[in-house]
Short mmCIF file of C-alpha atoms and ligand atoms in Angstrom, two decimals:
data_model
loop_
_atom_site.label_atom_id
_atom_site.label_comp_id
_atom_site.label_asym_id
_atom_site.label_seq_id
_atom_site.Cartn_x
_atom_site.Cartn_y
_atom_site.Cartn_z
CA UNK A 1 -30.12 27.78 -54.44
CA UNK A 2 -33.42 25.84 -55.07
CA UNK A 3 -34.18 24.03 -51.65
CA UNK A 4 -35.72 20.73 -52.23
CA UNK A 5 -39.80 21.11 -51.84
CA UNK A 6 -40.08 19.19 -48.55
CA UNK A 7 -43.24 17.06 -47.26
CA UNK A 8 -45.23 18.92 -44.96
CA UNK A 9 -45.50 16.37 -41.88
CA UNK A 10 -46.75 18.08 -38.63
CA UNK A 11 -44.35 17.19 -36.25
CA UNK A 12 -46.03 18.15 -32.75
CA UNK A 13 -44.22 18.16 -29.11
CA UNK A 14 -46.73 16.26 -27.67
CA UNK A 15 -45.05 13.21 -29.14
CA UNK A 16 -43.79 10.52 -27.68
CA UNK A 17 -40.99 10.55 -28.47
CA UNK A 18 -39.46 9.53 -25.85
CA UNK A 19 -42.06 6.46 -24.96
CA UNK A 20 -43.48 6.24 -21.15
CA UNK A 21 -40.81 8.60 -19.68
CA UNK A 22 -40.07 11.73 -19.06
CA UNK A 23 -37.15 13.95 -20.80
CA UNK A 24 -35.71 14.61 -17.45
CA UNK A 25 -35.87 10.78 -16.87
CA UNK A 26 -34.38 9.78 -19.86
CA UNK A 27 -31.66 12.55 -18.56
CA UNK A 28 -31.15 10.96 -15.59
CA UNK A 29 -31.06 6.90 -16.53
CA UNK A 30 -29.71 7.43 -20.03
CA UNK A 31 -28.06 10.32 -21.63
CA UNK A 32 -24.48 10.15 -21.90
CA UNK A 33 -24.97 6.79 -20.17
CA UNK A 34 -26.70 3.95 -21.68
CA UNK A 35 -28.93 2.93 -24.85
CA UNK A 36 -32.60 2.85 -25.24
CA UNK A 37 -34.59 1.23 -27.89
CA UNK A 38 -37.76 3.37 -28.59
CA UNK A 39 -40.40 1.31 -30.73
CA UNK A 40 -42.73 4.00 -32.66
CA UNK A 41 -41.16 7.28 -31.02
CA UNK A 42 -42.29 9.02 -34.48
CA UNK A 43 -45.15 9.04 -36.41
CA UNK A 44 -44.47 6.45 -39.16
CA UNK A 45 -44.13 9.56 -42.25
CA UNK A 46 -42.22 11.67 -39.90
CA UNK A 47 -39.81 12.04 -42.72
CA UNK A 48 -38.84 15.27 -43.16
CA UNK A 49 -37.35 14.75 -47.01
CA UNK A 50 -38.76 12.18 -49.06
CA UNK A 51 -36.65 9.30 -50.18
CA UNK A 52 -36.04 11.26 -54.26
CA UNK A 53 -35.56 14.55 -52.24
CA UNK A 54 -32.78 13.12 -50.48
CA UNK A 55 -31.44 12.03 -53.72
CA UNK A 56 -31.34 15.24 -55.16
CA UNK A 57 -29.97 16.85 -52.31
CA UNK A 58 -27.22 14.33 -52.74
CA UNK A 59 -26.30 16.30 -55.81
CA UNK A 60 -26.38 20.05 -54.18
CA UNK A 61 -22.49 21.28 -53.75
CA UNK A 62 -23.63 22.85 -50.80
CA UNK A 63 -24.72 19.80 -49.18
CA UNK A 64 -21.85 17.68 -47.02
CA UNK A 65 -22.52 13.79 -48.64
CA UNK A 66 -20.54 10.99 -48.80
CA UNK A 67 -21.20 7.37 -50.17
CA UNK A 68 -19.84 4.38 -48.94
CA UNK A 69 -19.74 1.04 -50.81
CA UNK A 70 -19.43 -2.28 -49.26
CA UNK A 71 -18.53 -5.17 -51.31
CA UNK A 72 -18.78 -8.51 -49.45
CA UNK A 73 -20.35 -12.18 -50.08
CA UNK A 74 -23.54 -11.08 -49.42
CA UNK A 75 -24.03 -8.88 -52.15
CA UNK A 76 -26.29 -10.86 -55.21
CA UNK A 77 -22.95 -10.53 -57.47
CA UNK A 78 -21.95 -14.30 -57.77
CA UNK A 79 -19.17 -13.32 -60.22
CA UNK A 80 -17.39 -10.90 -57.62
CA UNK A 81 -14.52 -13.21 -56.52
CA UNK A 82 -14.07 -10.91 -52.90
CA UNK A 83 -14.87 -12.65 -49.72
CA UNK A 84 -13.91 -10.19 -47.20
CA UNK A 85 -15.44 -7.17 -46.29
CA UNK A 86 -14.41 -4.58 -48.81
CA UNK A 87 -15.35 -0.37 -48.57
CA UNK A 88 -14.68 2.16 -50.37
CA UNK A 89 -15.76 6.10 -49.65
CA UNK A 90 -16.54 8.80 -52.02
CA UNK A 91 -17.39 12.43 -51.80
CA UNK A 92 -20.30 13.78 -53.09
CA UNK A 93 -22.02 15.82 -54.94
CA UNK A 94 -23.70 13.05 -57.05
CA UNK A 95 -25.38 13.49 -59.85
CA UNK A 96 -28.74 11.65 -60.89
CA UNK A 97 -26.46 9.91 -63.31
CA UNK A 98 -24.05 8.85 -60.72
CA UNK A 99 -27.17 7.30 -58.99
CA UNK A 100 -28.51 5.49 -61.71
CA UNK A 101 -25.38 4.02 -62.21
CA UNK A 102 -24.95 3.11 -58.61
CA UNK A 103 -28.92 1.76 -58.31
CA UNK A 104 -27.41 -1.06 -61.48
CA UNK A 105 -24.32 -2.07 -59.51
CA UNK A 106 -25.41 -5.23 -57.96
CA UNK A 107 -21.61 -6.07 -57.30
CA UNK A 108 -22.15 -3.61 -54.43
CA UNK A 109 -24.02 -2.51 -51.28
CA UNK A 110 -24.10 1.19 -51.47
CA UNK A 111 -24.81 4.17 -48.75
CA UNK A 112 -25.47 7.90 -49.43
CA UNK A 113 -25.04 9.82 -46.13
CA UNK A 114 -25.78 13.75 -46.02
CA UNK A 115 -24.85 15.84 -42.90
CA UNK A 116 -26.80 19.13 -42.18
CA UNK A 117 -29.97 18.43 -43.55
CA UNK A 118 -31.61 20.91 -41.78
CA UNK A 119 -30.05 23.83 -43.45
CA UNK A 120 -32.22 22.72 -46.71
CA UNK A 121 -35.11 22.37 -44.98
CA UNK A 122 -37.62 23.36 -42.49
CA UNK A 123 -38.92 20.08 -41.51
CA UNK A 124 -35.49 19.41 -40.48
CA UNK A 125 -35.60 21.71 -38.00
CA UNK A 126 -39.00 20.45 -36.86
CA UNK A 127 -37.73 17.45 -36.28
CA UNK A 128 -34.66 18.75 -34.42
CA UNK A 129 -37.15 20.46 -32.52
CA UNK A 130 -38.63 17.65 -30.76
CA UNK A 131 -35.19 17.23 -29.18
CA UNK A 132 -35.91 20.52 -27.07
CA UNK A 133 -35.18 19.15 -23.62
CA UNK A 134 -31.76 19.29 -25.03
CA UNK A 135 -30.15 22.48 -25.11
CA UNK A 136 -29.58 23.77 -28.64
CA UNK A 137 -25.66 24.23 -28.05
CA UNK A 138 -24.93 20.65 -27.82
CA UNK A 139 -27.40 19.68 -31.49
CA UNK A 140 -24.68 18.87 -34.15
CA UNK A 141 -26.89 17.86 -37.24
CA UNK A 142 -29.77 15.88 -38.48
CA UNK A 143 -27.98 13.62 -41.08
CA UNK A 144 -29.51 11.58 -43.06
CA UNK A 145 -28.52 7.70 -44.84
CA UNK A 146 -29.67 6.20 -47.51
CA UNK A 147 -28.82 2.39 -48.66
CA UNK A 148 -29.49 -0.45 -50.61
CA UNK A 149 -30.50 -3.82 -49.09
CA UNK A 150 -27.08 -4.61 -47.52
CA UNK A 151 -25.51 -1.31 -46.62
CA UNK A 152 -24.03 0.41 -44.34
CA UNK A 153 -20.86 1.72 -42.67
CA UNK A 154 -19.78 -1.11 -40.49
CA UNK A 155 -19.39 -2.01 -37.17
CA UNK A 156 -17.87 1.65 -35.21
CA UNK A 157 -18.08 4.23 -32.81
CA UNK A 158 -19.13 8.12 -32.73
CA UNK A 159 -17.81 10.72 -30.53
CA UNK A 160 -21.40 11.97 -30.00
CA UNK A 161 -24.68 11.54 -28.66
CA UNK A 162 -26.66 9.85 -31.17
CA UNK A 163 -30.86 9.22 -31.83
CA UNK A 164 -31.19 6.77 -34.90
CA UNK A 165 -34.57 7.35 -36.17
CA UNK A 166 -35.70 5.36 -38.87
CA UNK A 167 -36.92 6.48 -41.94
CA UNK A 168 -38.85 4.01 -44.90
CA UNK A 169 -37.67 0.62 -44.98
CA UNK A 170 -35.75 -1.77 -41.94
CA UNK A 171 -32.46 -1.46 -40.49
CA UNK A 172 -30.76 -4.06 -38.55
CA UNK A 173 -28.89 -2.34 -35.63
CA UNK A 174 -26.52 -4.32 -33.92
CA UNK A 175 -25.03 -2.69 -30.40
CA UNK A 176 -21.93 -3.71 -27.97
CA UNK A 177 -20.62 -2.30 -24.67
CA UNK A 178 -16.75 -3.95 -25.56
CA UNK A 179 -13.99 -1.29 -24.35
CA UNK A 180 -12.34 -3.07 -27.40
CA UNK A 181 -12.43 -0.21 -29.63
CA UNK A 182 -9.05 -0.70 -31.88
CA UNK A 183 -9.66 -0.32 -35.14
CA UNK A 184 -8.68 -2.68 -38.73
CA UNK A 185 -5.94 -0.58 -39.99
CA UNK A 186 -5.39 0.57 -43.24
CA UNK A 187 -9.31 0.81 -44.12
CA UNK A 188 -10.73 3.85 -45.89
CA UNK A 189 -13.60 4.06 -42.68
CA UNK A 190 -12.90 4.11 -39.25
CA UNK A 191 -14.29 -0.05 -38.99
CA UNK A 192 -13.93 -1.91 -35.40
CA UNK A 193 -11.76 -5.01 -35.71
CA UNK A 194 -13.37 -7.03 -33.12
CA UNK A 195 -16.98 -6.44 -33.16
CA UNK A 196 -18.72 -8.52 -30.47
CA UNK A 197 -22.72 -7.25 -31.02
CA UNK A 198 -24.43 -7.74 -27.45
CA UNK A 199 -28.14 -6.67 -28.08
CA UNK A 200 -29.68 -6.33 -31.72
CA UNK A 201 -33.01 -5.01 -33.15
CA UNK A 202 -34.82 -4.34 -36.71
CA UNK A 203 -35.87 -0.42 -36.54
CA UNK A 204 -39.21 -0.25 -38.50
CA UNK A 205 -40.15 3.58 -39.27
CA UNK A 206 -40.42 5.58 -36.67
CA UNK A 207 -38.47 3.14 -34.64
CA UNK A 208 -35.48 4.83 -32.90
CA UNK A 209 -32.45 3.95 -30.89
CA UNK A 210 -30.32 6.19 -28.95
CA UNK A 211 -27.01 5.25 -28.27
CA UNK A 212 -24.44 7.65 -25.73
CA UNK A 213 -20.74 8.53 -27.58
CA UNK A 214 -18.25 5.69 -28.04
CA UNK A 215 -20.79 3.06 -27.82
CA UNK A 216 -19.88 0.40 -30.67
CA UNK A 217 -22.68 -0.06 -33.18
CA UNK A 218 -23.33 -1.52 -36.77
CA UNK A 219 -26.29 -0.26 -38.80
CA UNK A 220 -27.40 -2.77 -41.88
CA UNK A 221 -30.04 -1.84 -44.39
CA UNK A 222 -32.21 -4.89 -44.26
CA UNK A 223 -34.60 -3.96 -47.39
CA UNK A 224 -34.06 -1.33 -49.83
CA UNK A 225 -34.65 2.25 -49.74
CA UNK A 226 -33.34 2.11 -46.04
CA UNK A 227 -33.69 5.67 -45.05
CA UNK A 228 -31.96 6.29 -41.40
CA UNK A 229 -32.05 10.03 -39.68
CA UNK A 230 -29.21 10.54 -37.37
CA UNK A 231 -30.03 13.10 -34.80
CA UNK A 232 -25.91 13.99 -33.49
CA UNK A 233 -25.36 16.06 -30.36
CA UNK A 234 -22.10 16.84 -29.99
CA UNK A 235 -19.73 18.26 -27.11
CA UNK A 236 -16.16 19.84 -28.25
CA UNK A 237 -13.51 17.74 -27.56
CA UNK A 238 -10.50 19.83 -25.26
CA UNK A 239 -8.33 19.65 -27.97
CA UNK A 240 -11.01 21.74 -30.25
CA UNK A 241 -11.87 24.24 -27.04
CA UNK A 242 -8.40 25.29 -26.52
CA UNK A 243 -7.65 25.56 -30.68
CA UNK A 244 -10.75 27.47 -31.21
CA UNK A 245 -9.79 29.65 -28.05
CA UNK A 246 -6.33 30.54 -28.94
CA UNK A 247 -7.49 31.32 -32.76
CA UNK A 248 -10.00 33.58 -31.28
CA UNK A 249 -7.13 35.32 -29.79
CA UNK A 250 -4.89 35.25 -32.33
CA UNK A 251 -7.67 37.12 -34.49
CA UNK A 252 -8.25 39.37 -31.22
CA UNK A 253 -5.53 39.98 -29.74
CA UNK A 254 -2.95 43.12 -30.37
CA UNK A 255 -0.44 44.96 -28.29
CA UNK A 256 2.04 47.49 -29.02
CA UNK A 257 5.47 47.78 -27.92
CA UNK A 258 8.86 46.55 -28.14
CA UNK A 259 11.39 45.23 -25.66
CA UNK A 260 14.08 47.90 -24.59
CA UNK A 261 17.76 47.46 -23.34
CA UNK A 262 18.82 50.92 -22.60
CA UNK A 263 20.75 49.85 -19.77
CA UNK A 264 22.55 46.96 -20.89
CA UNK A 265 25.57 45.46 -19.55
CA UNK A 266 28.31 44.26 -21.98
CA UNK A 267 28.66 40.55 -23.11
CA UNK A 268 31.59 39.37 -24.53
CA UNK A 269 32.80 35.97 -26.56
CA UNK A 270 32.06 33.39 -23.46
CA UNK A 271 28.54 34.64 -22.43
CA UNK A 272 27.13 36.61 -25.90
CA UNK A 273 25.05 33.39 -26.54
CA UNK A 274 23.38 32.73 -23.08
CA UNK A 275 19.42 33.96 -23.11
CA UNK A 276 19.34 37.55 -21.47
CA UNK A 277 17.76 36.61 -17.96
CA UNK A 278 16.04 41.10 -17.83
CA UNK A 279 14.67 40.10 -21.64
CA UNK A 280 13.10 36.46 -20.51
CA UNK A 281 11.38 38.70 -17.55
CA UNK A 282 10.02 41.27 -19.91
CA UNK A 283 8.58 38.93 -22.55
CA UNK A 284 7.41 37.07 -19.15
CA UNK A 285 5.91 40.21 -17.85
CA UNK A 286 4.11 41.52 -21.43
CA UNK A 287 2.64 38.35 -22.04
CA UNK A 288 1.10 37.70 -18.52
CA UNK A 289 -0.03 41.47 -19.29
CA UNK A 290 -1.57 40.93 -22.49
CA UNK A 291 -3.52 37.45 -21.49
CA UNK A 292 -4.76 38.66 -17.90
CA UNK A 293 -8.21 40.36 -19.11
CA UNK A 294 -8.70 37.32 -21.67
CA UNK A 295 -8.88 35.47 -18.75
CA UNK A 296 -12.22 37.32 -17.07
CA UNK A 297 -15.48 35.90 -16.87
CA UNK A 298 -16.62 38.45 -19.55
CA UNK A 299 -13.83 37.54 -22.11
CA UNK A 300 -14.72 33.95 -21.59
CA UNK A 301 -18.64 34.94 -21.57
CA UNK A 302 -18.01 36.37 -24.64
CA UNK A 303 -15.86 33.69 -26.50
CA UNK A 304 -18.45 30.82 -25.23
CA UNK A 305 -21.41 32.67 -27.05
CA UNK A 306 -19.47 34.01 -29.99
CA UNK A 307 -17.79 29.96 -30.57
CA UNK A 308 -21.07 28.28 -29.77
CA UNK A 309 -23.02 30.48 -32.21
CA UNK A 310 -20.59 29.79 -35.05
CA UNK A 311 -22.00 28.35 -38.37
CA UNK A 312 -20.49 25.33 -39.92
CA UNK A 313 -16.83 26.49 -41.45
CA UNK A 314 -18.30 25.65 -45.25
CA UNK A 315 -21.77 28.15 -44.94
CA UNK A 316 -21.70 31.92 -45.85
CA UNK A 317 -24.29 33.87 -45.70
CA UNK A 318 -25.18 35.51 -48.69
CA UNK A 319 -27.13 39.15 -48.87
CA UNK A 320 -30.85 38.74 -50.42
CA UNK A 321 -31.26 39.29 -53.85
CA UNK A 322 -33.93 41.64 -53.55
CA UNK A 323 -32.61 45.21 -52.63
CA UNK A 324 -35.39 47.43 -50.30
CA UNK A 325 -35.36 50.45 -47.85
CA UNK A 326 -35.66 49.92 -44.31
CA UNK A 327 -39.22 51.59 -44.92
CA UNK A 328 -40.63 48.70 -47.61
CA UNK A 329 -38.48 45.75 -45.34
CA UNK A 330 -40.87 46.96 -42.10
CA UNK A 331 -43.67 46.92 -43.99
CA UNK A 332 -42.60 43.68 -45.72
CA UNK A 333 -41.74 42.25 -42.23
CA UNK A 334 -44.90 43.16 -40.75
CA UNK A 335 -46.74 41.56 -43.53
CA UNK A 336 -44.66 38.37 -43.51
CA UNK A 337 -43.21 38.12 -40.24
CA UNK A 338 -39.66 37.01 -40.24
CA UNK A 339 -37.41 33.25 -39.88
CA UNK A 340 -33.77 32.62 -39.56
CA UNK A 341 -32.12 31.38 -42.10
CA UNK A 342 -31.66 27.18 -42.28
CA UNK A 343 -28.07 27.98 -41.34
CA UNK A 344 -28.67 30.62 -38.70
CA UNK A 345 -27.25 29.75 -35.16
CA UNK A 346 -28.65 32.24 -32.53
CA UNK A 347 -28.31 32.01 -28.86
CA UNK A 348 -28.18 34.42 -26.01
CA UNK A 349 -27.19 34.40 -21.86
CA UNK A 350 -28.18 37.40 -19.95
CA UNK A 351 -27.47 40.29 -21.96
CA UNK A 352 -26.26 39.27 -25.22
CA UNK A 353 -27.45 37.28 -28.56
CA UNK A 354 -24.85 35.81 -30.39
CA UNK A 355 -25.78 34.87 -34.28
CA UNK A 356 -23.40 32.90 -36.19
CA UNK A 357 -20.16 33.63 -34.51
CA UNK A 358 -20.85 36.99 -33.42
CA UNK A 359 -21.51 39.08 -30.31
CA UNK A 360 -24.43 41.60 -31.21
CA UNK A 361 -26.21 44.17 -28.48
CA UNK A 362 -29.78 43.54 -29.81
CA UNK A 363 -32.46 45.51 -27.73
CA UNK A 364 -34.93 44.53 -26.84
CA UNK A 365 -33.42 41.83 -25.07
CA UNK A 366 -36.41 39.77 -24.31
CA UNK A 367 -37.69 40.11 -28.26
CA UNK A 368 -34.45 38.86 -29.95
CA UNK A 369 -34.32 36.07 -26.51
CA UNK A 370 -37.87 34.88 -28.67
CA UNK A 371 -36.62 34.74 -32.16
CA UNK A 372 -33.57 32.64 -31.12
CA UNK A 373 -35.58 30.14 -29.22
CA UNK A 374 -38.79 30.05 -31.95
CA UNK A 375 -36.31 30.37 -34.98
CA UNK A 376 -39.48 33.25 -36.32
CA UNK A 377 -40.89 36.51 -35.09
CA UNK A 378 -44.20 36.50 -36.38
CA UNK A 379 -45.89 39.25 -37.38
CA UNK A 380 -48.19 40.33 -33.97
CA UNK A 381 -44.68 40.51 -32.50
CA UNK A 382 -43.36 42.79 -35.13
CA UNK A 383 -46.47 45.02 -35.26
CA UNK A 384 -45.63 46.62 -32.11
CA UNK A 385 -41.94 46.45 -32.71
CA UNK A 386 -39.85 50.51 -32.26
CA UNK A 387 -38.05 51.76 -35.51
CA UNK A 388 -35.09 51.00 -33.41
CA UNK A 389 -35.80 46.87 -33.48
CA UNK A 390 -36.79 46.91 -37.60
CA UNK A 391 -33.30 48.56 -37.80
CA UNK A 392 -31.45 45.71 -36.62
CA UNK A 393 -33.72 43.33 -37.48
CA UNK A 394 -33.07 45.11 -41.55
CA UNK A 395 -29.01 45.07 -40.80
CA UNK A 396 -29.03 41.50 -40.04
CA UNK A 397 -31.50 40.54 -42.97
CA UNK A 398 -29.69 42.44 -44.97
CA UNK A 399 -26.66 40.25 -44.14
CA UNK A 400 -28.72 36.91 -44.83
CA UNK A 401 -29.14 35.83 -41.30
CA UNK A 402 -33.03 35.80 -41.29
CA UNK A 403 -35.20 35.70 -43.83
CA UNK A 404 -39.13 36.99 -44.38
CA UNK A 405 -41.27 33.70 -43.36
CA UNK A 406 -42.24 32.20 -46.59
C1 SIN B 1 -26.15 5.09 -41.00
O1 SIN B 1 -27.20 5.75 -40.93
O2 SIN B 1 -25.97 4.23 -41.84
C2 SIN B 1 -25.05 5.32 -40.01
C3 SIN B 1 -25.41 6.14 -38.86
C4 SIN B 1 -24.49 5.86 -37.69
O3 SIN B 1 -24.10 4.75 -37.46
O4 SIN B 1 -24.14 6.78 -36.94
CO1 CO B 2 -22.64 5.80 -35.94
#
């Protein structure tokens, strides 16, 4: 897949990102707790795909986008006889001709949103870097709006951490602390019914807001080319924790054996239908059996590292297309040093690293610790790497999951 050529803005963590305070103050007053307005937290071309390349990647069938279209009075259309708020959603791709089309509707205000736009690019994951005092298991995605004078996807509420950074042009943000957060029903979007804004600003670029999870907010595109990067950090709901866990089990879990009655007592017509009391003890008793290890510290240990490390459920990794020995991918490695893929998700605790969903026993553990928290091994690091490390580091590459640094 061609990767959009992305603008090459050095994005440095000497920022300030967060204005006059410090991450662990922000932490401490903020996060999870309240909004904060940051005038000029990024460099004003801190874009890391330029308005067209977000466009194209709009058309990609790898890439997650939506549009939404609002219809209302505000929109130029005099001839559009709806007065109320109308939306409509579509799934992407779109295709330069679907844009064109869209850029003539004046009936409408129109929004193209892409999730994931880091896996296309690396200035994506720049950016996403600059969010390091946040641990790398709660980042969700770097998504990305675009809109028309006008749009947006109305008044609502996300169940994550949010930073709204914004991109070219101005958006309006309007905010609310209402517990009200019922919904209009039958409406394509999840839309508030009874907005009550209590605080609103006009982002310029490199403007950004943050706002905690279920705090009601309505972005509006206030000029066009309104270019918005959402930066999501997300915790797993419960409900998603215990699915995920018992699926892991289901996919883990075997025993053998079959319930035995060797010794049974005779029923006859007034008692063959109650539920055998020595059969609801032994299903009792292998069960309890079965689940007692999955309930260690190392089972869960495991599980955490192998379901944090998981790659979004559409990516799969695809071998390279170039086919070399482990002999010319060492030398080639050396040369090059080596990056994980866009889509790569590596982590580690103690003794483990865990790489898109799976538990590996990388040694040394201190070199693979480094290429999960730099996303690269460069090449001084690789020149005194053992024939031991370019072996795993070649079955992994050879399984897409890093890459030679380009
Ligand atoms: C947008 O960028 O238009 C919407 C982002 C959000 O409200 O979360
Ligand atoms: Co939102």
């Amino acid at each position: 897949m061609n990767t959009p050529h992305a603008t090459s803005v050095p994005l440095s963590s000497t920022l300030t990102l967060l204005g006059n305070i410090s991450a662990q103050q922000f932490l401490d007053e903020y996060w999870q707790k309240k909004p904060l307005l940051i005038r000029n937290a990024l460099p004003k071309n801190f874009a890391p795909l330029t308005n067209k390349e977000i466009l194209t990647l709009a058309g990609y069938d790898e890439a997650e986008s939506r549009l939404v279209l609002l219809y209302n009075d505000k929109t130029n259309d005099k001839t559009n006889d709806k007065t109320d708020d109308e939306w409509t959603i579509d799934h992407g791709p779109f295709t330069a001709a679907d844009i064109r089309e869209l850029k003539k509707n004046k009936a409408a205000a129109w929004t193209v949103l892409i999730q994931d736009t880091q896996h296309f690019s690396f200035e994506a994951h720049a950016l996403l870097a600059l969010f390091n005092f946040l641990p790398q298991t709660r980042v969700d995605d770097l998504m990305v709006s675009y809109a028309v004078k006008g749009g947006g996807v109305g008044p609502h509420v996300d169940s994550y951490d949010v930073f709204l950074c914004q991109g070219s042009g101005q958006r309006r943000w309007q905010i609310s602390a209402q517990q009200d957060l019922s919904l209009k029903p039958n409406m394509p979007l999840k839309i508030l019914n009874n907005f009550q804004p209590d605080s609103e600003w006009l982002l310029d670029e490199g403007d950004m807001l943050y706002l905690p999870p279920a705090y009601a907010h309505h972005g509006i595109a206030e000029t066009n080319d309104c270019v918005t990067w959402s930066v999501g950090f997300r915790a797993p709901s419960h409900q998603e924790l215990l699915e995920a866990w018992l699926d892991d089990l289901r996919d883990t879990l075997q025993i053998v054996g079959r319930a035995q009655d060797k010794n049974r007592t005779a029923t006859n017509q007034t008692n063959h239908a109650a539920i055998d009391a020595e059969l609801r003890a032994n299903i009792q008793q292998v069960l309890t059996t079965a689940m007692t290890p999955q309930l260690s510290d190392a089972a869960f240990k495991s599980f955490t590292g192998r379901y944090l490390s998981q790659a979004k459920s559409h990516v799969t990794f695809d071998a390279p297309d170039e086919k070399l020995s482990l002999a010319q991918f060492t030398k080639r490695a050396i040369k090059d040093g080596l990056t994980l893929d866009l889509r790569s998700r590596m982590l580690y605790d103690d003794d483990s690293i865990y790489i898109n969903g799976e538990r590996l026993q990388l040694k040394p553990h201190a070199l693979f610790v480094q290429f999960a928290n730099m996303r690269q091994l460069d090449k001084t690091i690789l020149k005194s790497a053992s024939s031991k490390v370019f072996e795993s580091l070649y079955a992994q590459w050879a399984r897409g999951y890093w890459q030679f640094t380009i």
